[in-house]
mmCIF file of C-alpha atoms and ligand atoms in Angstrom:
data_model
loop_
_atom_site.group_PDB
_atom_site.id
_atom_site.type_symbol
_atom_site.label_atom_id
_atom_site.label_comp_id
_atom_site.label_asym_id
_atom_site.label_seq_id
_atom_site.Cartn_x
_atom_site.Cartn_y
_atom_site.Cartn_z
ATOM 1 C CA UNK C 9 0.000 0.000 0.000
ATOM 2 C CA UNK C 10 1.035 3.602 -0.539
ATOM 3 C CA UNK C 11 2.346 5.024 2.721
ATOM 4 C CA UNK C 12 1.285 8.414 4.042
ATOM 5 C CA UNK C 13 4.058 10.998 3.686
ATOM 6 C CA UNK C 14 4.375 11.701 7.404
ATOM 7 C CA UNK C 15 6.756 14.497 8.382
ATOM 8 C CA UNK C 16 10.177 13.370 9.559
ATOM 9 C CA UNK C 17 11.160 14.119 13.144
ATOM 10 C CA UNK C 18 14.289 16.064 14.055
ATOM 11 C CA UNK C 19 15.670 15.419 17.526
ATOM 12 C CA UNK C 20 16.105 18.691 19.403
ATOM 13 C CA UNK C 21 16.271 20.121 22.893
ATOM 14 C CA UNK C 22 13.061 21.499 24.362
ATOM 15 C CA UNK C 23 13.016 25.158 25.282
ATOM 16 C CA UNK C 24 10.259 26.723 27.396
ATOM 17 C CA UNK C 25 8.991 30.259 26.912
ATOM 18 C CA UNK C 26 7.024 31.251 29.984
ATOM 19 C CA UNK C 27 4.698 33.996 31.125
ATOM 20 C CA UNK C 28 2.838 33.385 34.388
ATOM 21 C CA UNK C 29 1.145 30.019 34.134
ATOM 22 C CA UNK C 30 1.417 30.007 30.331
ATOM 23 C CA UNK C 31 4.237 27.765 29.107
ATOM 24 C CA UNK C 32 4.969 27.546 25.386
ATOM 25 C CA UNK C 33 7.216 24.573 24.638
ATOM 26 C CA UNK C 34 9.534 24.947 21.656
ATOM 27 C CA UNK C 35 11.305 21.921 20.182
ATOM 28 C CA UNK C 36 11.865 18.476 21.682
ATOM 29 C CA UNK C 37 8.840 17.062 19.862
ATOM 30 C CA UNK C 38 6.436 19.832 21.003
ATOM 31 C CA UNK C 39 3.887 21.025 18.411
ATOM 32 C CA UNK C 40 5.321 23.641 16.033
ATOM 33 C CA UNK C 41 4.570 27.098 17.458
ATOM 34 C CA UNK C 42 3.166 30.051 15.485
ATOM 35 C CA UNK C 43 4.695 33.414 16.236
ATOM 36 C CA UNK C 44 4.462 36.898 14.764
ATOM 37 C CA UNK C 45 5.821 40.394 15.281
ATOM 38 C CA UNK C 46 4.167 43.769 15.808
ATOM 39 C CA UNK C 47 4.799 46.682 13.444
ATOM 40 C CA UNK C 48 3.786 49.407 15.881
ATOM 41 C CA UNK C 49 6.227 51.795 17.541
ATOM 42 C CA UNK C 50 6.841 50.047 20.884
ATOM 43 C CA UNK C 51 7.056 53.466 22.572
ATOM 44 C CA UNK C 52 3.317 53.716 21.776
ATOM 45 C CA UNK C 53 2.430 51.252 24.513
ATOM 46 C CA UNK C 54 -1.363 51.195 24.144
ATOM 47 C CA UNK C 55 -1.237 50.786 20.369
ATOM 48 C CA UNK C 56 1.354 48.016 20.720
ATOM 49 C CA UNK C 57 -0.600 46.184 23.435
ATOM 50 C CA UNK C 58 -3.714 46.271 21.240
ATOM 51 C CA UNK C 59 -1.825 44.847 18.258
ATOM 52 C CA UNK C 60 -0.286 42.110 20.404
ATOM 53 C CA UNK C 61 -3.809 41.250 21.581
ATOM 54 C CA UNK C 62 -5.076 41.176 17.984
ATOM 55 C CA UNK C 63 -2.231 38.863 16.921
ATOM 56 C CA UNK C 64 -2.725 36.599 19.954
ATOM 57 C CA UNK C 65 -6.462 36.275 19.304
ATOM 58 C CA UNK C 66 -5.703 35.426 15.660
ATOM 59 C CA UNK C 67 -3.585 32.497 16.912
ATOM 60 C CA UNK C 68 -0.069 33.831 17.468
ATOM 61 C CA UNK C 69 1.343 31.829 20.398
ATOM 62 C CA UNK C 70 4.299 34.167 20.994
ATOM 63 C CA UNK C 71 4.569 37.790 19.863
ATOM 64 C CA UNK C 72 7.813 39.661 19.228
ATOM 65 C CA UNK C 73 8.089 43.403 19.767
ATOM 66 C CA UNK C 74 11.050 45.556 18.856
ATOM 67 C CA UNK C 75 12.899 47.105 21.815
ATOM 68 C CA UNK C 76 15.102 49.724 20.230
ATOM 69 C CA UNK C 77 15.193 52.766 22.530
ATOM 70 C CA UNK C 78 15.146 53.541 26.271
ATOM 71 C CA UNK C 79 11.555 54.782 25.839
ATOM 72 C CA UNK C 80 10.576 51.480 24.194
ATOM 73 C CA UNK C 81 12.258 49.559 27.042
ATOM 74 C CA UNK C 82 10.309 51.670 29.549
ATOM 75 C CA UNK C 83 7.058 50.910 27.673
ATOM 76 C CA UNK C 84 7.536 47.107 27.777
ATOM 77 C CA UNK C 85 6.398 46.540 31.408
ATOM 78 C CA UNK C 86 3.387 48.760 30.749
ATOM 79 C CA UNK C 87 2.509 46.770 27.595
ATOM 80 C CA UNK C 88 2.776 43.557 29.603
ATOM 81 C CA UNK C 89 0.553 44.990 32.321
ATOM 82 C CA UNK C 90 -2.083 46.049 29.786
ATOM 83 C CA UNK C 91 -2.092 42.566 28.252
ATOM 84 C CA UNK C 92 -2.389 40.867 31.635
ATOM 85 C CA UNK C 93 -5.290 43.165 32.454
ATOM 86 C CA UNK C 94 -7.015 42.126 29.192
ATOM 87 C CA UNK C 95 -6.437 38.445 30.026
ATOM 88 C CA UNK C 96 -3.879 38.003 27.237
ATOM 89 C CA UNK C 97 -1.064 35.813 28.564
ATOM 90 C CA UNK C 98 0.830 35.437 25.280
ATOM 91 C CA UNK C 99 4.616 35.498 25.950
ATOM 92 C CA UNK C 100 6.429 38.575 24.610
ATOM 93 C CA UNK C 101 9.783 38.300 22.852
ATOM 94 C CA UNK C 102 12.000 41.407 22.874
ATOM 95 C CA UNK C 103 13.840 42.026 19.606
ATOM 96 C CA UNK C 104 17.235 43.593 20.415
ATOM 97 C CA UNK C 105 19.957 45.062 18.191
ATOM 98 C CA UNK C 106 22.955 47.401 18.721
ATOM 99 C CA UNK C 107 21.964 48.671 22.202
ATOM 100 C CA UNK C 108 20.277 45.540 23.626
ATOM 101 C CA UNK C 109 23.051 45.097 26.217
ATOM 102 C CA UNK C 110 22.382 48.554 27.643
ATOM 103 C CA UNK C 111 18.590 48.272 27.545
ATOM 104 C CA UNK C 112 18.535 44.876 29.256
ATOM 105 C CA UNK C 113 20.963 46.080 31.934
ATOM 106 C CA UNK C 114 19.534 49.546 32.573
ATOM 107 C CA UNK C 115 15.845 48.561 32.457
ATOM 108 C CA UNK C 116 15.408 45.448 34.617
ATOM 109 C CA UNK C 117 11.599 45.843 34.565
ATOM 110 C CA UNK C 118 11.767 45.448 30.790
ATOM 111 C CA UNK C 119 14.087 42.437 31.077
ATOM 112 C CA UNK C 120 11.641 40.778 33.484
ATOM 113 C CA UNK C 121 8.448 41.600 31.563
ATOM 114 C CA UNK C 122 9.756 39.826 28.457
ATOM 115 C CA UNK C 123 9.697 36.021 28.197
ATOM 116 C CA UNK C 124 12.459 35.685 25.626
ATOM 117 C CA UNK C 125 15.191 37.833 24.080
ATOM 118 C CA UNK C 126 16.060 37.761 20.400
ATOM 119 C CA UNK C 127 19.757 38.540 19.993
ATOM 120 C CA UNK C 128 21.292 39.220 16.588
ATOM 121 C CA UNK C 129 25.030 38.485 16.892
ATOM 122 C CA UNK C 130 25.680 40.579 13.769
ATOM 123 C CA UNK C 131 24.424 43.691 15.576
ATOM 124 C CA UNK C 132 26.155 43.380 18.963
ATOM 125 C CA UNK C 133 29.340 45.346 18.265
ATOM 126 C CA UNK C 134 32.730 44.202 16.981
ATOM 127 C CA UNK C 135 35.807 42.461 18.438
ATOM 128 C CA UNK C 136 36.157 42.471 22.239
ATOM 129 C CA UNK C 137 33.205 44.818 22.464
ATOM 130 C CA UNK C 138 31.080 42.129 20.785
ATOM 131 C CA UNK C 139 31.832 39.504 23.409
ATOM 132 C CA UNK C 140 31.383 41.965 26.274
ATOM 133 C CA UNK C 141 28.039 43.272 24.999
ATOM 134 C CA UNK C 142 26.823 39.812 24.047
ATOM 135 C CA UNK C 143 27.819 38.679 27.551
ATOM 136 C CA UNK C 144 25.727 41.432 29.149
ATOM 137 C CA UNK C 145 22.639 40.184 27.281
ATOM 138 C CA UNK C 146 23.307 36.590 28.280
ATOM 139 C CA UNK C 147 23.815 37.706 31.862
ATOM 140 C CA UNK C 148 20.326 39.284 31.835
ATOM 141 C CA UNK C 149 18.799 36.114 30.345
ATOM 142 C CA UNK C 150 20.460 33.943 33.017
ATOM 143 C CA UNK C 151 19.585 36.332 35.856
ATOM 144 C CA UNK C 152 15.884 36.537 34.911
ATOM 145 C CA UNK C 153 15.657 32.936 33.709
ATOM 146 C CA UNK C 154 14.590 33.857 30.165
ATOM 147 C CA UNK C 155 14.914 31.918 26.912
ATOM 148 C CA UNK C 156 16.896 33.429 24.034
ATOM 149 C CA UNK C 157 16.938 33.149 20.279
ATOM 150 C CA UNK C 158 20.197 33.717 18.489
ATOM 151 C CA UNK C 159 18.722 35.182 15.329
ATOM 152 C CA UNK C 160 21.155 35.537 12.441
ATOM 153 C CA UNK C 161 20.020 37.318 9.296
ATOM 154 C CA UNK C 162 21.960 37.529 6.048
ATOM 155 C CA UNK C 163 21.165 41.247 5.904
ATOM 156 C CA UNK C 164 23.099 41.838 9.126
ATOM 157 C CA UNK C 165 25.653 39.029 9.116
ATOM 158 C CA UNK C 166 28.750 39.431 11.312
ATOM 159 C CA UNK C 167 31.051 41.145 8.762
ATOM 160 C CA UNK C 168 34.286 40.251 10.565
ATOM 161 C CA UNK C 169 33.345 36.573 10.553
ATOM 162 C CA UNK C 170 32.304 36.711 6.904
ATOM 163 C CA UNK C 171 35.542 38.505 5.913
ATOM 164 C CA UNK C 172 37.704 35.916 7.707
ATOM 165 C CA UNK C 173 35.787 33.042 6.091
ATOM 166 C CA UNK C 174 36.090 34.681 2.657
ATOM 167 C CA UNK C 175 39.803 35.057 3.305
ATOM 168 C CA UNK C 176 40.122 31.417 4.296
ATOM 169 C CA UNK C 177 38.149 30.451 1.194
ATOM 170 C CA UNK C 178 40.505 32.361 -1.089
ATOM 171 C CA UNK C 179 43.333 30.106 0.138
ATOM 172 C CA UNK C 180 41.519 26.903 -0.910
ATOM 173 C CA UNK C 181 43.022 25.099 -3.919
ATOM 174 C CA UNK C 182 39.642 25.522 -5.623
ATOM 175 C CA UNK C 183 37.758 28.353 -3.846
ATOM 176 C CA UNK C 184 34.009 27.961 -3.358
ATOM 177 C CA UNK C 185 31.509 30.407 -4.823
ATOM 178 C CA UNK C 186 30.610 33.300 -2.540
ATOM 179 C CA UNK C 187 27.163 31.954 -1.618
ATOM 180 C CA UNK C 188 28.204 28.707 0.086
ATOM 181 C CA UNK C 189 30.748 30.714 2.093
ATOM 182 C CA UNK C 190 27.956 33.022 3.213
ATOM 183 C CA UNK C 191 25.805 30.010 4.187
ATOM 184 C CA UNK C 192 28.733 28.701 6.231
ATOM 185 C CA UNK C 193 29.165 32.103 7.872
ATOM 186 C CA UNK C 194 25.462 32.256 8.802
ATOM 187 C CA UNK C 195 25.555 28.821 10.402
ATOM 188 C CA UNK C 196 28.935 29.433 12.070
ATOM 189 C CA UNK C 197 27.650 32.720 13.525
ATOM 190 C CA UNK C 198 24.488 31.070 14.939
ATOM 191 C CA UNK C 199 26.102 27.948 16.391
ATOM 192 C CA UNK C 200 29.271 29.802 17.498
ATOM 193 C CA UNK C 201 27.170 32.385 19.356
ATOM 194 C CA UNK C 202 25.073 29.658 20.995
ATOM 195 C CA UNK C 203 28.246 27.912 22.212
ATOM 196 C CA UNK C 204 29.579 31.243 23.478
ATOM 197 C CA UNK C 205 26.293 31.813 25.345
ATOM 198 C CA UNK C 206 26.566 28.347 26.892
ATOM 199 C CA UNK C 207 30.137 29.091 28.010
ATOM 200 C CA UNK C 208 28.728 32.207 29.728
ATOM 201 C CA UNK C 209 26.236 30.143 31.745
ATOM 202 C CA UNK C 210 23.199 30.040 29.440
ATOM 203 C CA UNK C 211 21.491 26.612 29.634
ATOM 204 C CA UNK C 212 21.614 24.924 26.196
ATOM 205 C CA UNK C 213 17.931 23.970 26.444
ATOM 206 C CA UNK C 214 16.908 27.630 26.624
ATOM 207 C CA UNK C 215 18.586 28.586 23.331
ATOM 208 C CA UNK C 216 16.820 28.592 19.961
ATOM 209 C CA UNK C 217 18.494 29.478 16.662
ATOM 210 C CA UNK C 218 17.460 31.032 13.382
ATOM 211 C CA UNK C 219 19.368 31.788 10.162
ATOM 212 C CA UNK C 220 17.063 33.793 7.956
ATOM 213 C CA UNK C 221 17.605 34.498 4.277
ATOM 214 C CA UNK C 222 15.130 35.739 1.681
ATOM 215 C CA UNK C 223 15.541 33.138 -1.103
ATOM 216 C CA UNK C 224 13.446 29.965 -0.935
ATOM 217 C CA UNK C 225 16.177 27.544 -2.028
ATOM 218 C CA UNK C 226 18.805 29.370 0.036
ATOM 219 C CA UNK C 227 16.634 29.012 3.134
ATOM 220 C CA UNK C 228 16.085 25.301 2.518
ATOM 221 C CA UNK C 229 19.834 24.723 2.048
ATOM 222 C CA UNK C 230 20.837 26.720 5.131
ATOM 223 C CA UNK C 231 18.272 25.164 7.474
ATOM 224 C CA UNK C 232 18.945 21.603 6.302
ATOM 225 C CA UNK C 233 22.574 22.113 7.249
ATOM 226 C CA UNK C 234 21.799 23.997 10.453
ATOM 227 C CA UNK C 235 19.388 21.240 11.520
ATOM 228 C CA UNK C 236 22.029 18.597 10.810
ATOM 229 C CA UNK C 237 24.780 20.356 12.776
ATOM 230 C CA UNK C 238 23.005 21.146 16.055
ATOM 231 C CA UNK C 239 20.164 20.056 18.306
ATOM 232 C CA UNK C 240 18.938 23.488 19.394
ATOM 233 C CA UNK C 241 15.279 24.201 18.558
ATOM 234 C CA UNK C 242 14.992 26.194 15.329
ATOM 235 C CA UNK C 243 12.883 29.222 14.555
ATOM 236 C CA UNK C 244 11.960 29.145 10.897
ATOM 237 C CA UNK C 245 10.984 31.952 8.585
ATOM 238 C CA UNK C 246 11.728 33.384 5.183
ATOM 239 C CA UNK C 247 12.907 36.903 5.878
ATOM 240 C CA UNK C 248 11.654 39.800 3.766
ATOM 241 C CA UNK C 249 9.223 37.450 1.986
ATOM 242 C CA UNK C 250 7.424 40.425 0.421
ATOM 243 C CA UNK C 251 3.768 41.234 -0.077
ATOM 244 C CA UNK C 252 0.564 39.386 -0.852
ATOM 245 C CA UNK C 253 0.625 36.404 -3.158
ATOM 246 C CA UNK C 254 4.405 36.463 -3.676
ATOM 247 C CA UNK C 255 5.183 36.511 0.037
ATOM 248 C CA UNK C 256 2.560 33.899 0.840
ATOM 249 C CA UNK C 257 3.661 31.475 -1.852
ATOM 250 C CA UNK C 258 7.387 31.901 -1.163
ATOM 251 C CA UNK C 259 6.938 31.406 2.594
ATOM 252 C CA UNK C 260 4.627 28.420 2.160
ATOM 253 C CA UNK C 261 6.974 26.749 -0.313
ATOM 254 C CA UNK C 262 10.096 27.161 1.829
ATOM 255 C CA UNK C 263 8.465 26.363 5.153
ATOM 256 C CA UNK C 264 6.481 23.447 3.695
ATOM 257 C CA UNK C 265 9.602 21.668 2.445
ATOM 258 C CA UNK C 266 11.508 22.152 5.712
ATOM 259 C CA UNK C 267 8.630 21.325 8.074
ATOM 260 C CA UNK C 268 7.977 18.109 6.165
ATOM 261 C CA UNK C 269 11.622 17.230 6.866
ATOM 262 C CA UNK C 270 11.089 17.860 10.578
ATOM 263 C CA UNK C 271 13.022 21.158 10.512
ATOM 264 C CA UNK C 272 11.408 24.085 12.346
ATOM 265 C CA UNK C 273 10.036 24.300 15.899
ATOM 266 C CA UNK C 274 8.529 27.777 15.684
ATOM 267 C CA UNK C 275 7.556 29.606 12.502
ATOM 268 C CA UNK C 276 6.848 33.119 11.379
ATOM 269 C CA UNK C 277 5.536 34.245 8.012
ATOM 270 C CA UNK C 278 7.139 37.670 7.452
ATOM 271 C CA UNK C 279 4.617 39.354 5.177
ATOM 272 C CA UNK C 280 4.628 43.024 4.277
ATOM 273 C CA UNK C 281 0.974 44.002 4.770
ATOM 274 C CA UNK C 282 -0.693 45.982 1.993
ATOM 275 C CA UNK C 283 -1.821 49.452 3.138
ATOM 276 C CA UNK C 284 -4.846 48.901 5.338
ATOM 277 C CA UNK C 285 -4.339 45.124 5.521
ATOM 278 C CA UNK C 286 -4.411 43.586 8.988
ATOM 279 C CA UNK C 287 -1.169 42.337 10.498
ATOM 280 C CA UNK C 288 -3.021 39.172 11.516
ATOM 281 C CA UNK C 289 -2.870 37.860 7.950
ATOM 282 C CA UNK C 290 0.634 36.481 8.585
ATOM 283 C CA UNK C 291 -0.699 34.513 11.572
ATOM 284 C CA UNK C 292 -3.535 33.048 9.501
ATOM 285 C CA UNK C 293 -1.079 31.945 6.794
ATOM 286 C CA UNK C 294 1.390 30.429 9.285
ATOM 287 C CA UNK C 295 -1.455 28.497 10.924
ATOM 288 C CA UNK C 296 -2.702 27.306 7.532
ATOM 289 C CA UNK C 297 0.768 26.053 6.561
ATOM 290 C CA UNK C 298 0.895 23.907 9.715
ATOM 291 C CA UNK C 299 -2.679 22.733 9.305
ATOM 292 C CA UNK C 300 -2.245 21.842 5.632
ATOM 293 C CA UNK C 301 0.760 19.652 6.552
ATOM 294 C CA UNK C 302 -1.268 17.970 9.293
ATOM 295 C CA UNK C 303 1.142 19.247 11.973
ATOM 296 C CA UNK C 304 -1.449 21.279 13.902
ATOM 297 C CA UNK C 305 -5.201 21.791 13.768
ATOM 298 C CA UNK C 306 -6.463 25.279 14.567
ATOM 299 C CA UNK C 307 -9.799 25.757 12.808
ATOM 300 C CA UNK C 308 -12.401 23.537 11.117
ATOM 301 C CA UNK C 309 -11.382 22.878 7.532
ATOM 302 C CA UNK C 310 -13.639 23.935 4.694
ATOM 303 C CA UNK C 311 -13.291 21.851 1.562
ATOM 304 C CA UNK C 312 -14.640 23.651 -1.487
ATOM 305 C CA UNK C 313 -14.440 22.952 -5.196
ATOM 306 C CA UNK C 314 -13.045 25.760 -7.355
ATOM 307 C CA UNK C 315 -16.330 26.211 -9.225
ATOM 308 C CA UNK C 316 -16.550 26.059 -13.021
ATOM 309 C CA UNK C 317 -18.983 26.645 -15.898
ATOM 310 C CA UNK C 318 -21.551 24.604 -13.975
ATOM 311 C CA UNK C 319 -21.758 27.307 -11.283
ATOM 312 C CA UNK C 320 -23.183 30.429 -12.865
ATOM 313 C CA UNK C 321 -24.285 32.354 -9.788
ATOM 314 C CA UNK C 322 -22.055 33.792 -7.088
ATOM 315 C CA UNK C 323 -24.080 31.986 -4.385
ATOM 316 C CA UNK C 324 -21.484 29.240 -4.262
ATOM 317 C CA UNK C 325 -18.517 31.566 -3.641
ATOM 318 C CA UNK C 326 -20.532 33.657 -1.196
ATOM 319 C CA UNK C 327 -21.593 30.633 0.798
ATOM 320 C CA UNK C 328 -18.057 29.250 0.989
ATOM 321 C CA UNK C 329 -16.701 32.621 2.129
ATOM 322 C CA UNK C 330 -19.523 33.080 4.606
ATOM 323 C CA UNK C 331 -19.046 29.650 6.172
ATOM 324 C CA UNK C 332 -15.253 30.059 6.346
ATOM 325 C CA UNK C 333 -15.529 33.527 7.958
ATOM 326 C CA UNK C 334 -18.230 32.303 10.325
ATOM 327 C CA UNK C 335 -16.198 29.303 11.551
ATOM 328 C CA UNK C 336 -13.053 31.413 12.105
ATOM 329 C CA UNK C 337 -14.974 34.154 13.915
ATOM 330 C CA UNK C 338 -16.559 31.654 16.324
ATOM 331 C CA UNK C 339 -13.322 29.847 17.197
ATOM 332 C CA UNK C 340 -12.187 31.911 20.232
ATOM 333 C CA UNK C 341 -15.482 30.949 21.955
ATOM 334 C CA UNK C 342 -16.009 27.501 20.429
ATOM 335 C CA UNK C 343 -12.468 26.377 21.257
ATOM 336 C CA UNK C 344 -13.371 26.674 24.924
ATOM 337 C CA UNK C 345 -17.012 25.605 24.686
ATOM 338 C CA UNK C 346 -16.617 22.658 22.290
ATOM 339 C CA UNK C 347 -13.186 21.041 22.742
ATOM 340 C CA UNK C 348 -12.077 19.318 19.529
ATOM 341 C CA UNK C 349 -14.263 21.497 17.275
ATOM 342 C CA UNK C 350 -11.155 22.438 15.260
ATOM 343 C CA UNK C 351 -11.153 18.924 13.781
ATOM 344 C CA UNK C 352 -14.525 19.469 12.084
ATOM 345 C CA UNK C 353 -14.586 19.061 8.309
ATOM 346 C CA UNK C 354 -17.105 21.034 6.256
ATOM 347 C CA UNK C 355 -17.612 20.691 2.487
ATOM 348 C CA UNK C 356 -19.183 23.332 0.259
ATOM 349 C CA UNK C 357 -19.519 22.087 -3.307
ATOM 350 C CA UNK C 358 -20.764 23.707 -6.494
ATOM 351 C CA UNK C 359 -22.771 20.984 -8.248
ATOM 352 C CA UNK C 360 -23.856 17.366 -8.387
ATOM 353 C CA UNK C 361 -20.684 16.146 -10.217
ATOM 354 C CA UNK C 362 -18.479 15.902 -7.108
ATOM 355 C CA UNK C 363 -20.794 17.558 -4.581
ATOM 356 C CA UNK C 364 -22.519 14.577 -2.926
ATOM 357 C CA UNK C 365 -19.325 12.454 -2.931
ATOM 358 C CA UNK C 366 -17.132 15.122 -1.333
ATOM 359 C CA UNK C 367 -19.893 16.126 1.082
ATOM 360 C CA UNK C 368 -20.157 12.535 2.314
ATOM 361 C CA UNK C 369 -16.406 12.540 3.134
ATOM 362 C CA UNK C 370 -16.912 15.588 5.390
ATOM 363 C CA UNK C 371 -18.656 15.754 8.777
ATOM 364 C CA UNK C 372 -21.150 18.108 7.225
ATOM 365 C CA UNK C 373 -21.442 19.107 3.592
ATOM 366 C CA UNK C 374 -23.696 20.854 1.129
ATOM 367 C CA UNK C 375 -23.965 20.374 -2.619
ATOM 368 C CA UNK C 376 -25.326 23.511 -4.241
ATOM 369 C CA UNK C 377 -27.309 23.266 -7.475
ATOM 370 C CA UNK C 378 -25.281 23.805 -10.646
ATOM 371 C CA UNK C 379 -26.709 25.094 -13.929
ATOM 372 C CA UNK C 380 -29.586 23.000 -15.211
ATOM 373 C CA UNK C 381 -30.029 21.262 -11.845
ATOM 374 C CA UNK C 382 -33.169 21.559 -9.708
ATOM 375 C CA UNK C 383 -32.867 24.540 -7.301
ATOM 376 C CA UNK C 384 -32.221 22.361 -4.264
ATOM 377 C CA UNK C 385 -29.149 21.857 -2.067
ATOM 378 C CA UNK C 386 -28.875 18.486 -0.330
ATOM 379 C CA UNK C 387 -27.080 18.571 3.040
ATOM 380 C CA UNK C 388 -25.047 15.564 4.180
ATOM 381 C CA UNK C 389 -24.314 14.954 7.851
ATOM 382 C CA UNK C 390 -21.942 12.188 8.961
ATOM 383 C CA UNK C 391 -21.988 10.731 5.449
ATOM 384 C CA UNK C 392 -25.769 10.628 4.986
ATOM 385 C CA UNK C 393 -28.203 12.934 3.252
ATOM 386 C CA UNK C 394 -30.294 14.503 6.029
ATOM 387 C CA UNK C 395 -32.146 17.435 4.454
ATOM 388 C CA UNK C 396 -32.480 19.651 1.414
ATOM 389 C CA UNK C 397 -32.235 23.436 1.583
ATOM 390 C CA UNK C 398 -34.074 25.672 -0.898
ATOM 391 C CA UNK C 399 -34.819 29.323 -1.525
ATOM 392 C CA UNK C 400 -33.067 32.630 -1.002
ATOM 393 C CA UNK C 401 -31.528 31.940 2.408
ATOM 394 C CA UNK C 402 -29.532 28.772 1.778
ATOM 395 C CA UNK C 403 -26.335 30.369 3.154
ATOM 396 C CA UNK C 404 -27.877 31.432 6.458
ATOM 397 C CA UNK C 405 -29.835 28.173 6.772
ATOM 398 C CA UNK C 406 -26.706 26.092 6.227
ATOM 399 C CA UNK C 407 -24.797 28.189 8.766
ATOM 400 C CA UNK C 408 -27.526 27.347 11.302
ATOM 401 C CA UNK C 409 -27.284 23.645 10.437
ATOM 402 C CA UNK C 410 -23.501 23.760 11.026
ATOM 403 C CA UNK C 411 -23.977 25.585 14.322
ATOM 404 C CA UNK C 412 -26.588 23.060 15.525
ATOM 405 C CA UNK C 413 -24.337 20.155 14.509
ATOM 406 C CA UNK C 414 -21.424 21.573 16.492
ATOM 407 C CA UNK C 415 -23.604 22.291 19.530
ATOM 408 C CA UNK C 416 -24.847 18.707 19.496
HETATM 409 FE FE1 SF4 T 10 -17.522 22.348 -11.264
HETATM 410 FE FE2 SF4 T 10 -19.256 20.827 -9.987
HETATM 411 FE FE3 SF4 T 10 -16.648 20.156 -10.000
HETATM 412 FE FE4 SF4 T 10 -17.474 22.238 -8.575
HETATM 413 S S1 SF4 T 10 -18.067 20.065 -8.247
HETATM 414 S S2 SF4 T 10 -15.728 22.211 -9.963
HETATM 415 S S3 SF4 T 10 -19.116 23.046 -9.848
HETATM 416 S S4 SF4 T 10 -18.021 20.218 -11.754
#
């Protein structure tokens, strides 16, 4: 028989990102975690707290905020307080560059209010200064018992390390191309910094790594190698993925390949939102990537045919959209009220060709009438035809049938 293509499993340490009684496990066989990042000015504490809340309610299980100035560091405890007051216990990750050592040392309330620190070794100074400043950040993480992510990015790669590796490469009998040397430098920077952190007292199990690049095949190559060379949990994301369809497809392609190979313990889809577009879109896409691979289940799945010449009206598209929106909107309440509801399968089909068959495979399905068919929509529940909907209000009637089914 044909075997299911189950994702491979990569052995890794398990890190814990904690806020209050909320513990998010990362790696070590824990479910892959969805995370996202705010795009508000952190100094604007209320605005930032509201966006964190929005992202958390959309399904982000950790939210990163940039901490770039003393004012932003001062705002962090206030943001945390606002979230706690709203009942949002999502762990906050502080994103530090250049002055992170000073901010974490001079603002202990900020250091404590965060659950994890993202440290970019390419932006922590040069030479001796690098080790001293890096050490100050590790000291804060150890003192406050926080997890860290060593987040390397090819846009801010440690230039001294890259130059020395390029130099070494030029002495090879047959020098490599520049790109593989850069891959090596990314991985060396991440693993080297993690080892340095460990030598400074950071527990290995509290360190996660990332090596972000913006090309799909580059990301796959780098993470395959990174995953092979260490057992730290890995944060996965295609950096600067871009906007809309391009960003969505590129992220899904890269992350899909790696997750199927067991590489990636937390993910972020780094989309540039279109003007006016909600930041939560990146959370929805990240969740969908995990759900489509069968790694997590967040919301009921809606199976729908694409529609064709047999569907002349827009009723079919409208109904599919309405049911999808309805199910997502109910989830924050349903998740608590009806445990397991996320495993529900709903089918919305456009005509009799595949409609009844696909509907029978779902928990609940409807086959709308195509052109030339009688104006009736049979509804299938648990594989059997149970009723037929007719008239103007099929969409609303079907929504009620779904709601009743879930309640029962
Ligand atoms: Fe077209 Fe019917 Fe197939 Fe949908 S189920 S794509 S409407 S033939």
